JSON list of C-alpha atoms in Angstrom, two decimals:
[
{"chain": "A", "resi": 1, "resn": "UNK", "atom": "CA", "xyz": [4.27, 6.82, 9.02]},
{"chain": "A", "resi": 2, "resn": "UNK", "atom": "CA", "xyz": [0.96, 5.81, 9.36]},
{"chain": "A", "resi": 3, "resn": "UNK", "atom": "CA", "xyz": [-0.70, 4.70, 5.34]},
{"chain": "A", "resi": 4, "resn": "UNK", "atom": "CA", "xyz": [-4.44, 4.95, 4.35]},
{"chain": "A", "resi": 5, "resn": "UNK", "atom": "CA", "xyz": [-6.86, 2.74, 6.66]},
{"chain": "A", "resi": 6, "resn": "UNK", "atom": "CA", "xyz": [-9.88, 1.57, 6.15]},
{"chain": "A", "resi": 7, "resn": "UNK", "atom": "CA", "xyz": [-12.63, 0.09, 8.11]},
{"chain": "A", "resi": 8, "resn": "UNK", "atom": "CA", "xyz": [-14.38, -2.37, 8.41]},
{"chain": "A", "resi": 9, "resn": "UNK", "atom": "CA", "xyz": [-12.08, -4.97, 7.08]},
{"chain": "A", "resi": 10, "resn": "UNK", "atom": "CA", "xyz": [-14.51, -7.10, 5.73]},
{"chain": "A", "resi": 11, "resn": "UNK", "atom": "CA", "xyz": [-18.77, -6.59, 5.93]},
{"chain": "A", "resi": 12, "resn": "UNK", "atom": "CA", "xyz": [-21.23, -8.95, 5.50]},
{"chain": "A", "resi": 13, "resn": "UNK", "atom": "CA", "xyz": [-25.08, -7.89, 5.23]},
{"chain": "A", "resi": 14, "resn": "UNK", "atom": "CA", "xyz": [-28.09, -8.42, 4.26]},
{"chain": "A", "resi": 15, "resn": "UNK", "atom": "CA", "xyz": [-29.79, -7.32, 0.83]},
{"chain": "A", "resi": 16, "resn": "UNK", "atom": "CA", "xyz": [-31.60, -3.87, 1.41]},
{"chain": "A", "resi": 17, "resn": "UNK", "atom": "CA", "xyz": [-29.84, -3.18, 4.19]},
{"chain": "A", "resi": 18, "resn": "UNK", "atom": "CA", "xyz": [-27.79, 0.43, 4.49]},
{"chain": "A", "resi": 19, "resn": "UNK", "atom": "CA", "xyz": [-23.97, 0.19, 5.11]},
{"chain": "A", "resi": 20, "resn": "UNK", "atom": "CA", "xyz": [-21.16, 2.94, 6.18]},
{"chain": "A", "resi": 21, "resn": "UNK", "atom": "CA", "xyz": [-17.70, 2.65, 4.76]},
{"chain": "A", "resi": 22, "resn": "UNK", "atom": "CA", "xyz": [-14.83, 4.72, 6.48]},
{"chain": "A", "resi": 23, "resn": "UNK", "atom": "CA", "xyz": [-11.50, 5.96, 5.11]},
{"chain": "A", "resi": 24, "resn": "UNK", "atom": "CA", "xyz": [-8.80, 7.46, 7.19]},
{"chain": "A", "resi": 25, "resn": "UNK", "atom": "CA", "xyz": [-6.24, 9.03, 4.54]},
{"chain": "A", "resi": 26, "resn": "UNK", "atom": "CA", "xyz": [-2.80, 9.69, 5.30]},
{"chain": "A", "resi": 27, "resn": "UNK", "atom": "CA", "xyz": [-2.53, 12.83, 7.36]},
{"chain": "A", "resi": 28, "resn": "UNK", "atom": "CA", "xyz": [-2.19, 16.28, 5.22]},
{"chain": "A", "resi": 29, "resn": "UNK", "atom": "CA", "xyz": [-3.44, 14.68, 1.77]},
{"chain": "A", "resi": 30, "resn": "UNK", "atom": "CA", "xyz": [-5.85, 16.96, 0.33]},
{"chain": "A", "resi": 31, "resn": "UNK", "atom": "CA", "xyz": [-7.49, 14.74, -2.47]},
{"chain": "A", "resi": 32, "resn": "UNK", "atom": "CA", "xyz": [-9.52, 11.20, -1.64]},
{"chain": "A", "resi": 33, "resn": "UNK", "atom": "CA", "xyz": [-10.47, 8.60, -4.10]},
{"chain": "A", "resi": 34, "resn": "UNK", "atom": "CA", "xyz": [-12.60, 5.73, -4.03]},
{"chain": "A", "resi": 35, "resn": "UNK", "atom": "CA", "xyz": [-12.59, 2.91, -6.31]},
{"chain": "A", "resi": 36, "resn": "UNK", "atom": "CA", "xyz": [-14.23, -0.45, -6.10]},
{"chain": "A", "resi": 37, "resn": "UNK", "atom": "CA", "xyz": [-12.76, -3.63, -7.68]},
{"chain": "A", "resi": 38, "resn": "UNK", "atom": "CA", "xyz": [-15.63, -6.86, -8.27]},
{"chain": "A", "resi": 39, "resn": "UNK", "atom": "CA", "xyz": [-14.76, -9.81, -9.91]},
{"chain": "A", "resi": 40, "resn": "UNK", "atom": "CA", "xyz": [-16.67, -8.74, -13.34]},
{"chain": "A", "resi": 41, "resn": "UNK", "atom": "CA", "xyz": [-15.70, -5.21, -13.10]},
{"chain": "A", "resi": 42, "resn": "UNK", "atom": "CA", "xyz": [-11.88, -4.90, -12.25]},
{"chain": "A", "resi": 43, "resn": "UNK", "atom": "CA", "xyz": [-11.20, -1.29, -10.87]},
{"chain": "A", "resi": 44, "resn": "UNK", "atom": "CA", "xyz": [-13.47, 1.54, -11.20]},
{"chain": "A", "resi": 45, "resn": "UNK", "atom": "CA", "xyz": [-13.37, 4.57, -10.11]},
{"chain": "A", "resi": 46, "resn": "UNK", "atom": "CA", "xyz": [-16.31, 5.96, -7.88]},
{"chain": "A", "resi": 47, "resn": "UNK", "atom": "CA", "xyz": [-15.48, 9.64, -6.43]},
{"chain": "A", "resi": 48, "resn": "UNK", "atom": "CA", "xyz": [-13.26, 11.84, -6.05]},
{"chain": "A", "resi": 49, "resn": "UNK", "atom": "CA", "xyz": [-13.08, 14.33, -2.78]},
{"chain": "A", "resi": 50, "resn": "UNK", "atom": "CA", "xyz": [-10.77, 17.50, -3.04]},
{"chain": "A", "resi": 51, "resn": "UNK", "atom": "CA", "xyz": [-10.23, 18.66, 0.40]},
{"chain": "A", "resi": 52, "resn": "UNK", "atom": "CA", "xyz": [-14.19, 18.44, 1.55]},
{"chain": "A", "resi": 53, "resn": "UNK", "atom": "CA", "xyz": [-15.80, 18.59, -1.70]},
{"chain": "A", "resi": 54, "resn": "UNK", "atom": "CA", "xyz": [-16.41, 16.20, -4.58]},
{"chain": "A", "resi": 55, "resn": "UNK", "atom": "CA", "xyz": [-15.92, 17.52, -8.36]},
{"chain": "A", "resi": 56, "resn": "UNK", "atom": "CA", "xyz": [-16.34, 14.20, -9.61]},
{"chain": "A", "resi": 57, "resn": "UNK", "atom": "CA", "xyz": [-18.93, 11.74, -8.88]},
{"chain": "A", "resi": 58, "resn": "UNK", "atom": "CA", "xyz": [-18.89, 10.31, -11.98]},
{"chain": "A", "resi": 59, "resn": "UNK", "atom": "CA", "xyz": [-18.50, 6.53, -11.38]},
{"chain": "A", "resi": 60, "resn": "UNK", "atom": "CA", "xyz": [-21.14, 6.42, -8.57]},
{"chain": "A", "resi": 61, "resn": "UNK", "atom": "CA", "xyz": [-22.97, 3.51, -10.12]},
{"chain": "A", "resi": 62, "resn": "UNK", "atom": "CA", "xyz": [-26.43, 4.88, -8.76]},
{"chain": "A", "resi": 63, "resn": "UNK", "atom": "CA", "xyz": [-28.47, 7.13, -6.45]},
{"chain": "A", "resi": 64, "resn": "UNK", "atom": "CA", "xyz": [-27.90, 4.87, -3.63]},
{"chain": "A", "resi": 65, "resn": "UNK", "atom": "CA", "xyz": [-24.63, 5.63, -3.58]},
{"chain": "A", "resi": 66, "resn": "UNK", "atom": "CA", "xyz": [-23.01, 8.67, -1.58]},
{"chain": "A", "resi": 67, "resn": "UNK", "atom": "CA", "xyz": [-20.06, 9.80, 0.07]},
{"chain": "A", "resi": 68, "resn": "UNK", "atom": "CA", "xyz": [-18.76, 12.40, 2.25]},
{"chain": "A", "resi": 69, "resn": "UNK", "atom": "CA", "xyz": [-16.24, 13.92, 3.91]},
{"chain": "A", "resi": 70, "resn": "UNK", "atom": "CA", "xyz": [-15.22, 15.88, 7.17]},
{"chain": "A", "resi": 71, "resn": "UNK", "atom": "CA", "xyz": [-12.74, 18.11, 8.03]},
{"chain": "A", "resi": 72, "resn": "UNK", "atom": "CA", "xyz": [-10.61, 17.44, 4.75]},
{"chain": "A", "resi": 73, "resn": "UNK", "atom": "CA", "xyz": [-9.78, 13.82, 6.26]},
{"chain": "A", "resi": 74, "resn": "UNK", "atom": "CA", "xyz": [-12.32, 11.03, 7.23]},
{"chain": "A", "resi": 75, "resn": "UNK", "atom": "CA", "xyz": [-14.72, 9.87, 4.27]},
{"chain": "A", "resi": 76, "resn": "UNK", "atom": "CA", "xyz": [-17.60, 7.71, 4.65]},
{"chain": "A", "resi": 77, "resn": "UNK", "atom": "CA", "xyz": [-18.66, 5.76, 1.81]},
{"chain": "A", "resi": 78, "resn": "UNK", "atom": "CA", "xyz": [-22.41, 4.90, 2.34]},
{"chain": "A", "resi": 79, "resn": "UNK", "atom": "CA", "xyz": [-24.62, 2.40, 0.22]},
{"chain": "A", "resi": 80, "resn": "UNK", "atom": "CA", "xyz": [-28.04, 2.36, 1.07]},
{"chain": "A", "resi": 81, "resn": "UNK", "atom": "CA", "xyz": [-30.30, -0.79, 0.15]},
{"chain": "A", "resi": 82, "resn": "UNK", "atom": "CA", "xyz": [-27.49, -2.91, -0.68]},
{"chain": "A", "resi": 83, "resn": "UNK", "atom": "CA", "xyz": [-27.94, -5.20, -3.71]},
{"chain": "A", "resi": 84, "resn": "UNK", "atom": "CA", "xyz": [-25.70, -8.12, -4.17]},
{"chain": "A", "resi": 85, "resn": "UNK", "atom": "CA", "xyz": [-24.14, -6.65, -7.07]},
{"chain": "A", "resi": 86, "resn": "UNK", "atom": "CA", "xyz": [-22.85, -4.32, -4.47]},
{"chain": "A", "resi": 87, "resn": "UNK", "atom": "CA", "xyz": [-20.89, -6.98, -3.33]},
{"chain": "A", "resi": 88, "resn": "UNK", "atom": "CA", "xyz": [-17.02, -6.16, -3.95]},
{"chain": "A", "resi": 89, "resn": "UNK", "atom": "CA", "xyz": [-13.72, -4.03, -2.59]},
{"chain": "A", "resi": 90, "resn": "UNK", "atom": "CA", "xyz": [-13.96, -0.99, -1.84]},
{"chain": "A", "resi": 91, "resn": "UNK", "atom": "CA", "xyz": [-10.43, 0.65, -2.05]},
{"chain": "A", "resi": 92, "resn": "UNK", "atom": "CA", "xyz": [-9.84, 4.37, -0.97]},
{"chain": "A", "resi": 93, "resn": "UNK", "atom": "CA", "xyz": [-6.76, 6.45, -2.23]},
{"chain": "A", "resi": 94, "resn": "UNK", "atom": "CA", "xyz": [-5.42, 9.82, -1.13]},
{"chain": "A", "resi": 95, "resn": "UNK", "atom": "CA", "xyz": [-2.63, 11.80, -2.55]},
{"chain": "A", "resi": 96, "resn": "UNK", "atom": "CA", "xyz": [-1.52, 14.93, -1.27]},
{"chain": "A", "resi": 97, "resn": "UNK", "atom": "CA", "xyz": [-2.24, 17.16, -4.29]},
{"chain": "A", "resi": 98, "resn": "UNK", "atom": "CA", "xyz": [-4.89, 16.41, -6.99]},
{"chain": "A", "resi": 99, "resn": "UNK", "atom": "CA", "xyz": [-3.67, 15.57, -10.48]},
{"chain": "A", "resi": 100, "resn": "UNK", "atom": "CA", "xyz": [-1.74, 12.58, -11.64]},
{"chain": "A", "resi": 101, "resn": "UNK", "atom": "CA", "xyz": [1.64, 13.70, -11.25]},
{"chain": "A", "resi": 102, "resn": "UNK", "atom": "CA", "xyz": [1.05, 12.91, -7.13]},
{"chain": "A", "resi": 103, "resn": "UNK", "atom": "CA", "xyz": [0.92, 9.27, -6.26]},
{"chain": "A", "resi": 104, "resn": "UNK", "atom": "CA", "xyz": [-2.28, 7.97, -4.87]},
{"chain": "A", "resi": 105, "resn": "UNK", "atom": "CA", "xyz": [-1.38, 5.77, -1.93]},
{"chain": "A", "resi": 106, "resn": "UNK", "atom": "CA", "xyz": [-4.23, 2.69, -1.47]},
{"chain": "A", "resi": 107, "resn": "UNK", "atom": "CA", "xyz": [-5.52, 1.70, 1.62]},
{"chain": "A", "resi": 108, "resn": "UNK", "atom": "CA", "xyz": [-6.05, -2.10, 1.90]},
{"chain": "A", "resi": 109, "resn": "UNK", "atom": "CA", "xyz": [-10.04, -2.11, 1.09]},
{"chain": "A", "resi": 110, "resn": "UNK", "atom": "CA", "xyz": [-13.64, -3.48, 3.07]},
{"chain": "A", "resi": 111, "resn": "UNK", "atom": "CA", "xyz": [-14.84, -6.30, 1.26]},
{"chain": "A", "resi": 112, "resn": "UNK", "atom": "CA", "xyz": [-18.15, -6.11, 1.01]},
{"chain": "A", "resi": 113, "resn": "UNK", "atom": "CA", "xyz": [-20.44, -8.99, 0.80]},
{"chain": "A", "resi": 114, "resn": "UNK", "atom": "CA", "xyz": [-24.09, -8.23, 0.52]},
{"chain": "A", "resi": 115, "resn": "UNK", "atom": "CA", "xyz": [-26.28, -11.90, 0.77]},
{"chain": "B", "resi": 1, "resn": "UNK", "atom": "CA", "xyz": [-7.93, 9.00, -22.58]},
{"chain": "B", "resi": 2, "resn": "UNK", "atom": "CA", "xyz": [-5.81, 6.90, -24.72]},
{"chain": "B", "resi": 3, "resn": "UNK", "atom": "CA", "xyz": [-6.46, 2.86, -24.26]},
{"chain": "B", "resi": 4, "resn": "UNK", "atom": "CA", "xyz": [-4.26, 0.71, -23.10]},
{"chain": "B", "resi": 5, "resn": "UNK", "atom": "CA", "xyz": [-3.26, -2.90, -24.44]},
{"chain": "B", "resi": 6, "resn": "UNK", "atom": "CA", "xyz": [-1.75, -5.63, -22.16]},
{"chain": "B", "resi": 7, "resn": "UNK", "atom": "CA", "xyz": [-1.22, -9.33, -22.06]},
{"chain": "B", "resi": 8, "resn": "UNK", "atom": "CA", "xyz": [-3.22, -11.30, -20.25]},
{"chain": "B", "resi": 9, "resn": "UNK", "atom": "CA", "xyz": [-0.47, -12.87, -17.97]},
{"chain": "B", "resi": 10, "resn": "UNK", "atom": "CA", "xyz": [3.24, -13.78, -17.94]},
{"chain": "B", "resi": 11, "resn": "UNK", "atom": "CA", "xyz": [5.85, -15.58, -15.88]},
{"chain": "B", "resi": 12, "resn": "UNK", "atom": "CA", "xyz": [9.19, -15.04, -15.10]},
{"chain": "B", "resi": 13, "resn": "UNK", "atom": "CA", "xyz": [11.77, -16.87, -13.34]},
{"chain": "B", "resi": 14, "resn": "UNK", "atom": "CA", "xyz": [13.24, -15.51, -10.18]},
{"chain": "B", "resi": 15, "resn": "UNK", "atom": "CA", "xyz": [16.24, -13.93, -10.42]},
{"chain": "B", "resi": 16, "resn": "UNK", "atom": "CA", "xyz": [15.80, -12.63, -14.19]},
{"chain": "B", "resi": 17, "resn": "UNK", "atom": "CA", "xyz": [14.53, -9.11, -15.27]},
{"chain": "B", "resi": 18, "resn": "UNK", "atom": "CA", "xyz": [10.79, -9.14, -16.12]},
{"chain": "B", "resi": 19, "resn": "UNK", "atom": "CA", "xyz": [9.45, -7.01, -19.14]},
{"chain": "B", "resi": 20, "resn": "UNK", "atom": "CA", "xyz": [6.30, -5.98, -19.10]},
{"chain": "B", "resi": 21, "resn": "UNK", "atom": "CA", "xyz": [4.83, -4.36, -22.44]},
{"chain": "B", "resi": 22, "resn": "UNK", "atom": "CA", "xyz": [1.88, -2.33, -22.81]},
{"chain": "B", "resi": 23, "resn": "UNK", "atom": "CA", "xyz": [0.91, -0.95, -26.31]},
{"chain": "B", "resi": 24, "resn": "UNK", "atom": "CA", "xyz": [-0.77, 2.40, -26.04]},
{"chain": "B", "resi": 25, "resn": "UNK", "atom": "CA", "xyz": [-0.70, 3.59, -30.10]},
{"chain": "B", "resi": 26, "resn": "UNK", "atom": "CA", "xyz": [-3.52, 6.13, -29.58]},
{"chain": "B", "resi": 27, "resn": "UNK", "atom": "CA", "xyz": [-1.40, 8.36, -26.74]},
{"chain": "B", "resi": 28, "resn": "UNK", "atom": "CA", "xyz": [-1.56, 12.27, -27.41]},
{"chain": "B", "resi": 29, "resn": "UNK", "atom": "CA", "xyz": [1.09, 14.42, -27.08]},
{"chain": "B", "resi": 30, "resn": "UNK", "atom": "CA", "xyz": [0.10, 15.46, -23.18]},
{"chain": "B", "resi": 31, "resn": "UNK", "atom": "CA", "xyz": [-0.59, 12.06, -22.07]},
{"chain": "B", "resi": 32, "resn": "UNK", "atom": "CA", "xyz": [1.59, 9.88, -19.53]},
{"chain": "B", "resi": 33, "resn": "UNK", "atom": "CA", "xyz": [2.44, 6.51, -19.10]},
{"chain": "B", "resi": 34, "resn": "UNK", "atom": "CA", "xyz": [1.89, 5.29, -15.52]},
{"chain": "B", "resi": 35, "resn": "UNK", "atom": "CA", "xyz": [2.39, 1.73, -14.01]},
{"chain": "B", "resi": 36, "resn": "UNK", "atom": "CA", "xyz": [0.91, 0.50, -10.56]},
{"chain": "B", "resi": 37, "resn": "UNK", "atom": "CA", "xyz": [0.85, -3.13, -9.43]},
{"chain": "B", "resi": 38, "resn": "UNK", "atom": "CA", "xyz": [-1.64, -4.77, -7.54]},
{"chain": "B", "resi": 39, "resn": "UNK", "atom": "CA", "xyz": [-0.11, -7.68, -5.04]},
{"chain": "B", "resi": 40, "resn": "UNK", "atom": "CA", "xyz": [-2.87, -10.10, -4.19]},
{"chain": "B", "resi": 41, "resn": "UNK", "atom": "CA", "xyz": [-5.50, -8.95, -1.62]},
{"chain": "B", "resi": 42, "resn": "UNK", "atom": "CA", "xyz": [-3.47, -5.59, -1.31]},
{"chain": "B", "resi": 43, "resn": "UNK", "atom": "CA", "xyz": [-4.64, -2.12, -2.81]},
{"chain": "B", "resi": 44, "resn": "UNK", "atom": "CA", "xyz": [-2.75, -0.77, -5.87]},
{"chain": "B", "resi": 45, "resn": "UNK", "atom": "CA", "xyz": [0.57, 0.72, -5.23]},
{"chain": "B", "resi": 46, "resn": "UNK", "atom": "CA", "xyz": [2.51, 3.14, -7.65]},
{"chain": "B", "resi": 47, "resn": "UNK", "atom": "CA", "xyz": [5.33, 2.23, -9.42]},
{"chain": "B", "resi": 48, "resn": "UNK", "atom": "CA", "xyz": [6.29, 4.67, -12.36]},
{"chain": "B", "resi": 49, "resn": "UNK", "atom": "CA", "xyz": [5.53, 7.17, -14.62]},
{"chain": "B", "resi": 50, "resn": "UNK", "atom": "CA", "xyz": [6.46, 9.21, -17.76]},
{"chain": "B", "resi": 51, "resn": "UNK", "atom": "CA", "xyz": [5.94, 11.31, -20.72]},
{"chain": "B", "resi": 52, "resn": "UNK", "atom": "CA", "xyz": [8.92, 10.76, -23.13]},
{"chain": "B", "resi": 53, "resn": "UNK", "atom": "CA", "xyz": [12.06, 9.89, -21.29]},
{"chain": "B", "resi": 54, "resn": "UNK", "atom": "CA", "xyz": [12.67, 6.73, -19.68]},
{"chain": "B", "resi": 55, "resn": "UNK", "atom": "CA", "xyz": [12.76, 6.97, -16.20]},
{"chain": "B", "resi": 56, "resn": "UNK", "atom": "CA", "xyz": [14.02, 4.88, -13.56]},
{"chain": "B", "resi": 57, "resn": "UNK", "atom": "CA", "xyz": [13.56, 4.49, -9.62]},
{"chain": "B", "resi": 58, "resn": "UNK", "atom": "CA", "xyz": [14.18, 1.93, -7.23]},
{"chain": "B", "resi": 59, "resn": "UNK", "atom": "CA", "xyz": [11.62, 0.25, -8.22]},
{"chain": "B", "resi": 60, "resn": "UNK", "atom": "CA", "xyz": [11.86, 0.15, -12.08]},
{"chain": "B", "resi": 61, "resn": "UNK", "atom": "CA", "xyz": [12.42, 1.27, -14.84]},
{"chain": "B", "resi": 62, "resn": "UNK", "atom": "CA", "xyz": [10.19, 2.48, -17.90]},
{"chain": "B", "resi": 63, "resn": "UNK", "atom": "CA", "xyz": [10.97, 2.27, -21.34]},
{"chain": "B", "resi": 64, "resn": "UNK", "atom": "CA", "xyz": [8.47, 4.07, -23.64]},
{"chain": "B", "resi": 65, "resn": "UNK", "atom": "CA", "xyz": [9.36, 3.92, -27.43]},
{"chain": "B", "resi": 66, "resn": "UNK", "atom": "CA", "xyz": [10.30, 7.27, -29.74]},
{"chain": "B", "resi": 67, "resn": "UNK", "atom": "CA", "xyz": [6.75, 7.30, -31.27]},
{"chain": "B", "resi": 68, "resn": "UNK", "atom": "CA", "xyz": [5.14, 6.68, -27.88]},
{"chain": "B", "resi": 69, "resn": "UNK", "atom": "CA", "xyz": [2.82, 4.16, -28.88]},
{"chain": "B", "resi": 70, "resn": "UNK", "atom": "CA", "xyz": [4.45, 1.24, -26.58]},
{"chain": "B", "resi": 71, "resn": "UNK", "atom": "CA", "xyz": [6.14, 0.87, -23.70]},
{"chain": "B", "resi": 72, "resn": "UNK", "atom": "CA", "xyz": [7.61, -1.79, -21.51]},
{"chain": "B", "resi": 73, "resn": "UNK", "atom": "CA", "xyz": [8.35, -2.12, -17.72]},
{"chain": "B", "resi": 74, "resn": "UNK", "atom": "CA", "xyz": [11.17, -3.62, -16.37]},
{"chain": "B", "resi": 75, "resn": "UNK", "atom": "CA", "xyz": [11.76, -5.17, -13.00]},
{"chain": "B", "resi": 76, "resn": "UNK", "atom": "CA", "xyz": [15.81, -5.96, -13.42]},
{"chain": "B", "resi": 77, "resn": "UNK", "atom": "CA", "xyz": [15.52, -8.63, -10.51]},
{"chain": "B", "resi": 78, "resn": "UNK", "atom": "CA", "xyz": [12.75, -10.07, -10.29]},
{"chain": "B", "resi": 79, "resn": "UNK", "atom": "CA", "xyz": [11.59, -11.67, -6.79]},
{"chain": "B", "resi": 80, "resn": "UNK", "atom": "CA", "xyz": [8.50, -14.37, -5.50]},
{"chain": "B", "resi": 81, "resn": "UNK", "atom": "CA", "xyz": [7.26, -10.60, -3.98]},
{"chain": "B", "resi": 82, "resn": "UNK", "atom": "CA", "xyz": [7.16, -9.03, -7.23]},
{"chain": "B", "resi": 83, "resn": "UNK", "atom": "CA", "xyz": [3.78, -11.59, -8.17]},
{"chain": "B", "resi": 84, "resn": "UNK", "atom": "CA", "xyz": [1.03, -9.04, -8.69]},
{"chain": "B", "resi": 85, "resn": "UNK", "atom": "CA", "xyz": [-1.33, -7.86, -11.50]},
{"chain": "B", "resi": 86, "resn": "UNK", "atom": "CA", "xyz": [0.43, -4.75, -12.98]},
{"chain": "B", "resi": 87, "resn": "UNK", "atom": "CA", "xyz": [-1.65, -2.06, -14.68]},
{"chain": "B", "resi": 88, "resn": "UNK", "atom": "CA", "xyz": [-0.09, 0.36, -17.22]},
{"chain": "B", "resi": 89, "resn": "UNK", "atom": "CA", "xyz": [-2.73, 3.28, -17.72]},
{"chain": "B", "resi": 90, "resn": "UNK", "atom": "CA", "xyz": [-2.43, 6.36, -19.77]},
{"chain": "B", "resi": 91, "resn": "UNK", "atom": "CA", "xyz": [-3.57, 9.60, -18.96]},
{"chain": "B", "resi": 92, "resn": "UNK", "atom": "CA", "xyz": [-3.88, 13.86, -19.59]},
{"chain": "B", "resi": 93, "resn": "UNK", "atom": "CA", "xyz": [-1.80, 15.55, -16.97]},
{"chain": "B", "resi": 94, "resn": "UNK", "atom": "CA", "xyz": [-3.27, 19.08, -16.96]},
{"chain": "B", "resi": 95, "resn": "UNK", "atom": "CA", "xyz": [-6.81, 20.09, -15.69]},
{"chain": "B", "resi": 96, "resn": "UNK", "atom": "CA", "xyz": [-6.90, 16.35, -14.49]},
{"chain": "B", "resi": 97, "resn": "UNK", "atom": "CA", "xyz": [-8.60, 15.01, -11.04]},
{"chain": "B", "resi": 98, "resn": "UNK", "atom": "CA", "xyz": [-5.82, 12.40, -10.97]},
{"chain": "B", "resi": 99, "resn": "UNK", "atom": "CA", "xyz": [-8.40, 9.64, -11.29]},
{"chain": "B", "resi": 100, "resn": "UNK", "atom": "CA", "xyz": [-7.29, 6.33, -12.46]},
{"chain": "B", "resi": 101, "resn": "UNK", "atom": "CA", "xyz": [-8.83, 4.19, -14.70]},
{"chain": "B", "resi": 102, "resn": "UNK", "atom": "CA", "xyz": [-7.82, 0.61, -14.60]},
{"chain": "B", "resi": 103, "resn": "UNK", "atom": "CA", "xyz": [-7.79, -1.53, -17.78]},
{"chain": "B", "resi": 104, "resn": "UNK", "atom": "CA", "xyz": [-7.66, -5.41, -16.85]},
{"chain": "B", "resi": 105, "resn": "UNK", "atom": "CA", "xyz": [-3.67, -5.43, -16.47]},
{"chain": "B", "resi": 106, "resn": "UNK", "atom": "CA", "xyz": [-1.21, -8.14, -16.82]},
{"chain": "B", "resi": 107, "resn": "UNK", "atom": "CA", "xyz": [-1.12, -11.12, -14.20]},
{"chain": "B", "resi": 108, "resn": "UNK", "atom": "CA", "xyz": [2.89, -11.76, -13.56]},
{"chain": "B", "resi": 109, "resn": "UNK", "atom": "CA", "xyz": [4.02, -14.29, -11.82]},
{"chain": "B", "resi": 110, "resn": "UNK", "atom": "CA", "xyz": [7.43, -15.16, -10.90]},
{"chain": "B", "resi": 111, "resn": "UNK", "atom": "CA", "xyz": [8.39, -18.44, -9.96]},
{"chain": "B", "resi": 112, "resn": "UNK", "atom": "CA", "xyz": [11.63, -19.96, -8.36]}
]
């Protein structure tokens, strides 16, 4: 069956410019993660969506960061006024329960490259 | 959460069974052992997890020591597909989100 997609592949802008992330989890799967991986960073986590809401924002690096999600599936990732430390992968995750004893399947990332 | 120790990188030769240790000699009593691997310019995928036992899939298996302060992950057969960065990470099961948190993991390669 179909995994987790993600567009766009790859993003290029321009510093202080907004961008829009998407995430298609795999159908069914309740819980959504994002995580971003940058070069001096490794993987962090970011959010965490549990059907439409979000109990845990904790690794949202700032106020420009914010996410949401629709109809328990499709979750936008939005950065406003990129900064080129924004630049990195953005990697979403869904599992179909929360908790760790469900695997989190990862979609292939947007790299993001703010100039 | 309990922190996690790896090395840095390894190699192993195709064909032979790569061991992977990770030293985790905080761990509490409620806290698993999971592994997921990272193949270049892929996202993370799972690989295996556990609390006392070793467990085994077609994948791996997991060793994790009596006083659960270590354990080691074994690919019996190791292949040129198996080169990835593999993260062990060490977590509380109950009241958890099920977020991940990535230490820097160990860089295997496997070479012919």
């Amino acid at each position: 069956g179909a995994g987790v997609s993600q567009s766009p592949s790859n993003k290029v802008t321009e510093k202080g410019k907004d961008v829009e992330l998407r995430c298609d989890p795999i159908s069914g799967h309740t819980a959504l993660y994002w995580y971003r991986q940058s070069l001096g960073q490794g993987l962090e986590f970011l959010i965490y969506f549990q059907g439409n809401s979000a109990p845990d924002k904790s690794g949202l690096p700032s106020d420009r960061f914010s996410a949401e999600r629709t109809g328990g599936s499709v979750s936008t990732l939005t950065i406003q006024r990129t900064q080129q430390e924004d630049s990195a992968v953005y990697l979403c995750a869904s599992s179909s329960q929360w908790g760790l004893n469900y695997e989190q399947y990862f979609g292939p990332g947007t790299r993001l490259t703010v100039t | 959460d309990a922190k996690t120790t790896q090395p840095t990188s390894m190699d192993c030769a195709e064909g032979r069974a790569a061991n992977l240790p990770c030293n985790h000699s905080t761990i509490s009593g409620n806290e698993y052992v999971y592994w997921y691997r990272q193949i270049h310019s892929q996202g993370p995928q799972y690989i295996i997890h556990g609390l006392k036992n070793n467990e085994t899939n077609e994948m791996a298996s997991l060793i994790i020591t009596e006083d659960r302060k270590s354990s080691t992950l074994i690919l019996p057969h190791a292949t040129l597909r198996d080169t990835a960065v593999y993260y062990c990470i060490v977590r509380v099961e109950a009241g958890n989100t099920g977020k991940l948190i990535f230490g820097q993991g160990t860089t295997l390669q496997v070479k012919p």
